[in-house]
mmCIF file of C-alpha atoms in Angstrom:
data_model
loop_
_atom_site.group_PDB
_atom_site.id
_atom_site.type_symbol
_atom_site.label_atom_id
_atom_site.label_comp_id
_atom_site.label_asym_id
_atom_site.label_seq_id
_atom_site.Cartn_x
_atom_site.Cartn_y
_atom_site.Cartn_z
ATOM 1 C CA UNK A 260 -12.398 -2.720 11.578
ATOM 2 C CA UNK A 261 -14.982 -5.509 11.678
ATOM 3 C CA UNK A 262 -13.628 -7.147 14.690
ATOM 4 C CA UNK A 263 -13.862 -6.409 18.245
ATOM 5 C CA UNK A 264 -10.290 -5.498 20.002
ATOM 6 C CA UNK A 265 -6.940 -5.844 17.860
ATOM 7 C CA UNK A 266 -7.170 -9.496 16.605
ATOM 8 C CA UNK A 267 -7.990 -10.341 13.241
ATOM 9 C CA UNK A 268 -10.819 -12.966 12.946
ATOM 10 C CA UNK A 269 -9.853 -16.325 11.622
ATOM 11 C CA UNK A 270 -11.439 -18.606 9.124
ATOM 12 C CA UNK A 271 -14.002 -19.940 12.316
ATOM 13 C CA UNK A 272 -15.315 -16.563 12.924
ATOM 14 C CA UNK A 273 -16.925 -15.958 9.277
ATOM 15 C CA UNK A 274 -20.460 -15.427 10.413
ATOM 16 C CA UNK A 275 -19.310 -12.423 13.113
ATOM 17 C CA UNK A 276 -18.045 -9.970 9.779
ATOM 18 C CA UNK A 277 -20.901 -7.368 9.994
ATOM 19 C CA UNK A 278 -20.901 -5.112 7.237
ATOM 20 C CA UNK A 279 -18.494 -6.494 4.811
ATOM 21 C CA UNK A 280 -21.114 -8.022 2.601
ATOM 22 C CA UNK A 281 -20.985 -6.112 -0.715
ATOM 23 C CA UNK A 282 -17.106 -6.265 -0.395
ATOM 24 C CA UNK A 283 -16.986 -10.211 0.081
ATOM 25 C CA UNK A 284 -19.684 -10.896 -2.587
ATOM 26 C CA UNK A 285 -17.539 -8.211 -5.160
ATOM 27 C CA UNK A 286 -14.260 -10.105 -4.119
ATOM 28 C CA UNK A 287 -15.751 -13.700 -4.325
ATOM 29 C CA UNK A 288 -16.636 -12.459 -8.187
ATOM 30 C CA UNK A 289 -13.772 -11.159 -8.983
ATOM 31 C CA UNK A 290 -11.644 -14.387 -7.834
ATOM 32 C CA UNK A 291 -14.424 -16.235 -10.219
ATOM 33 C CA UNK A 292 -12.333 -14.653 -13.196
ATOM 34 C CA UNK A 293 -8.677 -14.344 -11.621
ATOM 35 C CA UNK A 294 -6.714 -16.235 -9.576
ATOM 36 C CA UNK A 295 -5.800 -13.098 -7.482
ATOM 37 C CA UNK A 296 -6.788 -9.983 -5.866
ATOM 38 C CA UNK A 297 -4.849 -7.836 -3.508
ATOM 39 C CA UNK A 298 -6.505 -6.281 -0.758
ATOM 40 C CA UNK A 299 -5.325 -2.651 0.259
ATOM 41 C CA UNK A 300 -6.184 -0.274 3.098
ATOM 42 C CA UNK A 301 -4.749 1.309 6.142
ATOM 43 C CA UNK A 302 -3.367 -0.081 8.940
ATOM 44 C CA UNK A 303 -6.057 -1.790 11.282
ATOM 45 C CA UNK A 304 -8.779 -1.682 8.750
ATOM 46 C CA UNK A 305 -9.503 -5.399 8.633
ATOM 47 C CA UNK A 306 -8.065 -6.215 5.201
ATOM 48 C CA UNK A 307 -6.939 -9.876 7.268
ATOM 49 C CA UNK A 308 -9.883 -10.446 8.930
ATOM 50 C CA UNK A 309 -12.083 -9.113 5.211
ATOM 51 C CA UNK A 310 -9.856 -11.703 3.537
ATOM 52 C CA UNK A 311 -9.476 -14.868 6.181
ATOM 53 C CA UNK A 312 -13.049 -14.939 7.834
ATOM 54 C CA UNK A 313 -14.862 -13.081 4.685
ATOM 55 C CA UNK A 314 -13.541 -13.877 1.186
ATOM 56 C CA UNK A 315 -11.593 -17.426 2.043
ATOM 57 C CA UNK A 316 -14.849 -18.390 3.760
ATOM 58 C CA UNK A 317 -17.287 -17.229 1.234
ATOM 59 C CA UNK A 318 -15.406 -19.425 -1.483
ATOM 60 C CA UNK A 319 -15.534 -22.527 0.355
ATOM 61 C CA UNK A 320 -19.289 -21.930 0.096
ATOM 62 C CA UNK A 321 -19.418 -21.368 -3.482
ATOM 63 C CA UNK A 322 -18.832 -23.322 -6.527
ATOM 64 C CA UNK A 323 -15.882 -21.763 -7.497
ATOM 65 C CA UNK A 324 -13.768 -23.111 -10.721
ATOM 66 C CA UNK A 325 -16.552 -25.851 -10.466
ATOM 67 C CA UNK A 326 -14.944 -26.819 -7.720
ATOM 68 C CA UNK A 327 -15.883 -27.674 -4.073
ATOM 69 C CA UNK A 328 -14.424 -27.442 -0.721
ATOM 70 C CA UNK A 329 -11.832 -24.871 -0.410
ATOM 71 C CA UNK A 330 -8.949 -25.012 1.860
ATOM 72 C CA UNK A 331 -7.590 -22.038 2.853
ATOM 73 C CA UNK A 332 -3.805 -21.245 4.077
ATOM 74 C CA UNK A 333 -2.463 -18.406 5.692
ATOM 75 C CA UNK A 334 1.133 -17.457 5.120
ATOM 76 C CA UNK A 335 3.363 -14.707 5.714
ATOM 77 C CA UNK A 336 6.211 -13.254 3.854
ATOM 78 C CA UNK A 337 8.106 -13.321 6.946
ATOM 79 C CA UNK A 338 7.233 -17.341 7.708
ATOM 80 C CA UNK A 339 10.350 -18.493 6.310
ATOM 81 C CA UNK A 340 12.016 -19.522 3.045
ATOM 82 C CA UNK A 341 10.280 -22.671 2.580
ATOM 83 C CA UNK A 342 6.683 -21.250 3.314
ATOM 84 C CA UNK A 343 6.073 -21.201 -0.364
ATOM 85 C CA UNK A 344 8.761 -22.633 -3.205
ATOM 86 C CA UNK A 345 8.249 -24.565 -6.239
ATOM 87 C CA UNK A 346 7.946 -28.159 -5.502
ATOM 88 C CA UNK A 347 10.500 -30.003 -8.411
ATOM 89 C CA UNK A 348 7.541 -31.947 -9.506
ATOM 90 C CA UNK A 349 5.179 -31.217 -12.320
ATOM 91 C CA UNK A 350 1.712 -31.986 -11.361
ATOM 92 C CA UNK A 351 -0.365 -31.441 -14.484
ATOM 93 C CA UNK A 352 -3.767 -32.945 -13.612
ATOM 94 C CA UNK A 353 -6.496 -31.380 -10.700
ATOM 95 C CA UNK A 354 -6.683 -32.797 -7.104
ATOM 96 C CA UNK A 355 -9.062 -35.902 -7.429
ATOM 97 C CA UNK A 356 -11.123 -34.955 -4.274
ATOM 98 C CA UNK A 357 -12.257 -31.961 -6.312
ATOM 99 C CA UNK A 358 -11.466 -29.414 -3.759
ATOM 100 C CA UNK A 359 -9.745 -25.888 -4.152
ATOM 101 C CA UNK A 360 -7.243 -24.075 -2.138
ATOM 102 C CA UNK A 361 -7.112 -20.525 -1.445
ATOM 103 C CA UNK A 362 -3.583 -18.949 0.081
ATOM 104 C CA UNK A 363 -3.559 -15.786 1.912
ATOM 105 C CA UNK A 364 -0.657 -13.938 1.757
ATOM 106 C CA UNK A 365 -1.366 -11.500 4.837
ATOM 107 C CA UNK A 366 0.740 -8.346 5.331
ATOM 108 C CA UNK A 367 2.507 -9.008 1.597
ATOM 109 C CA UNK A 368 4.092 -5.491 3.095
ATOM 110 C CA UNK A 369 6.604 -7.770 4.840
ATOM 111 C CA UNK A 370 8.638 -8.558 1.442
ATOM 112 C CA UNK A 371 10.098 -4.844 1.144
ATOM 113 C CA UNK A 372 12.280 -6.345 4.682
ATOM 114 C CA UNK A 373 13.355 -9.399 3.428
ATOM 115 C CA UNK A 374 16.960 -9.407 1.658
ATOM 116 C CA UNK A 375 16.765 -8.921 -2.387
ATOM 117 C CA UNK A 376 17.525 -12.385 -3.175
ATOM 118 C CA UNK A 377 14.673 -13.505 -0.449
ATOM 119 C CA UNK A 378 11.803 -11.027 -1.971
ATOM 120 C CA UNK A 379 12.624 -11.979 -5.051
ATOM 121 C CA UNK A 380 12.214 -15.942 -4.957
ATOM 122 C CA UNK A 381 8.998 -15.271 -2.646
ATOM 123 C CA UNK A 382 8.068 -12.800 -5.468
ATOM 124 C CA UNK A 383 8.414 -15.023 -8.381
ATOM 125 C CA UNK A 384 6.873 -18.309 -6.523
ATOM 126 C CA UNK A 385 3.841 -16.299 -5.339
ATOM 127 C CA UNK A 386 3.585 -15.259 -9.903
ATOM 128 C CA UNK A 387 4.521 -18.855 -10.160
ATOM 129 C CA UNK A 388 1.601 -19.813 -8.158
ATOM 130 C CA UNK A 389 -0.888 -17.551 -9.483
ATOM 131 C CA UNK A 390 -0.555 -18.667 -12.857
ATOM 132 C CA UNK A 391 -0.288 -22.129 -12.501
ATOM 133 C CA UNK A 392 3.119 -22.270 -14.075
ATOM 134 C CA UNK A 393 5.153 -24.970 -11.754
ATOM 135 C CA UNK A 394 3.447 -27.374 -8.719
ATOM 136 C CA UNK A 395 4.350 -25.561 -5.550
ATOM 137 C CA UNK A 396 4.227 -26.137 -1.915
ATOM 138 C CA UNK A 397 2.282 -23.872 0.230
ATOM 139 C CA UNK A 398 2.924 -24.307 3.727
ATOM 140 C CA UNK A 399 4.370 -27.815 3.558
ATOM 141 C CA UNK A 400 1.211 -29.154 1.063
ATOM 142 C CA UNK A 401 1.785 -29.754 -2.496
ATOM 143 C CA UNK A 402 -0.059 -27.688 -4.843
ATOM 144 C CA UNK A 403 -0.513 -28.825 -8.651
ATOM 145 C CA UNK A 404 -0.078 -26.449 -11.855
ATOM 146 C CA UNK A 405 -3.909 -27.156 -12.733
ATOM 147 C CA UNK A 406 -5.349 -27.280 -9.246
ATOM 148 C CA UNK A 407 -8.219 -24.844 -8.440
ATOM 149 C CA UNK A 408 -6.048 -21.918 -6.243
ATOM 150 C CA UNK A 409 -7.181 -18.624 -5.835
ATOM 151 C CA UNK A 410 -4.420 -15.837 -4.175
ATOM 152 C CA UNK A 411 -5.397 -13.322 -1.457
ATOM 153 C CA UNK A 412 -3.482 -10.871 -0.519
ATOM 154 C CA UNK A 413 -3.042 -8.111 1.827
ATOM 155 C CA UNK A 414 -1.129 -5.330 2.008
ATOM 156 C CA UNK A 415 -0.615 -2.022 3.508
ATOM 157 C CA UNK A 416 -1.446 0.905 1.375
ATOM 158 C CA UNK A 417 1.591 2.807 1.990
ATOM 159 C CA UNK A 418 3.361 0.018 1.062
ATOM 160 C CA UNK A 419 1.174 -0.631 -1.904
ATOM 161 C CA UNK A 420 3.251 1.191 -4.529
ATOM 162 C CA UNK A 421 6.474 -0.155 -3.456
ATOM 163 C CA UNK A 422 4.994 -3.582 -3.577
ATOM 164 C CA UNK A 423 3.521 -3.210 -6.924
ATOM 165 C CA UNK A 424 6.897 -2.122 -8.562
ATOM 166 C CA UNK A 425 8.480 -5.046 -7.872
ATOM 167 C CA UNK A 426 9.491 -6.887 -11.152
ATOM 168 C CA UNK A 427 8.376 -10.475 -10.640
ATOM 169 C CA UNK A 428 5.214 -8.969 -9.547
ATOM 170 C CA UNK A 429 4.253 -7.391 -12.860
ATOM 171 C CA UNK A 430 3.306 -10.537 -14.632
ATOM 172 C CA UNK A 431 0.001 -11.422 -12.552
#
């Protein structure tokens, strides 16, 4: 793990990641061409802190999707119902300010214990929100079909190929 003790470091630690370079740098590439990229590993490894204080940081620093600023948002499946949904409206143009958002989905493990109906609308808004197909609120903050938004997640890797077979997963 690239933290000291248990916690995960947060988005204001970036600069204590030792080690993690290549795999930032490969990530921050990667997201250059997709809009997401799962992150999988044992338990403990420090897939959150890799993607919070590492990859969400190293975007904001970049010129990603020509675009400048990133915000980054941390959810979890387990946050609640309204943590990410579509938003009824239809936003078709790009945030004026010109910045980006990036949401991290951390221990995406956590959908396999929600009810079926409840991992399937996170499912499909999370697809929804990866391919720009509806404006959606993340975390109470409206997020446009053609805004810059980049998808992180994390996820156990025994959980990994129970996660991947779910159906409104298989489009992104």
């Amino acid at each position: 793990p690239p933290y000291v003790g248990l916690e995960a470091f947060e988005g204001e630690r970036a600069g204590f990641i030792a080690g993690r370079d290549g795999d930032i740098a490969q990530l921050v590439a990667t997201l250059a061409d997709r809009r997401a990229v799962f992150l999988s590993g044992p338990s403990g490894c420090g897939k959150s802190s890799l993607a919070i204080a590492g990859v969400a940081a190293a975007i904001d620093r970049e010129l990603l999707d020509d675009t400048d600023g990133w915000r980054a948002c941390v959810i979890r499946p387990s946050d609640g119902h309204d943590v990410l949904a579509r938003s009824g409206g239809d936003e078709e143009k790009r945030r004026e300010d010109g910045t980006g958002g990036v949401v991290i989905v951390d221990q995406f493990e956590e959908v396999m214990g929600l009810d079926d109906d409840e991992r399937r609308r996170f499912c499909a808004a999370v697809a929804d929100l990866v391919e720009g197909k509806a404006a959606m609120v993340v975390a109470g903050e409206r997020c446009g079909r053609r805004d810059a938004v980049r998808l992180i997640a994390t996820v156990r890797d025994d959980l990994l190929g129970a996660v991947a077979a779910l159906p409104e997963l298989r489009r992104i």
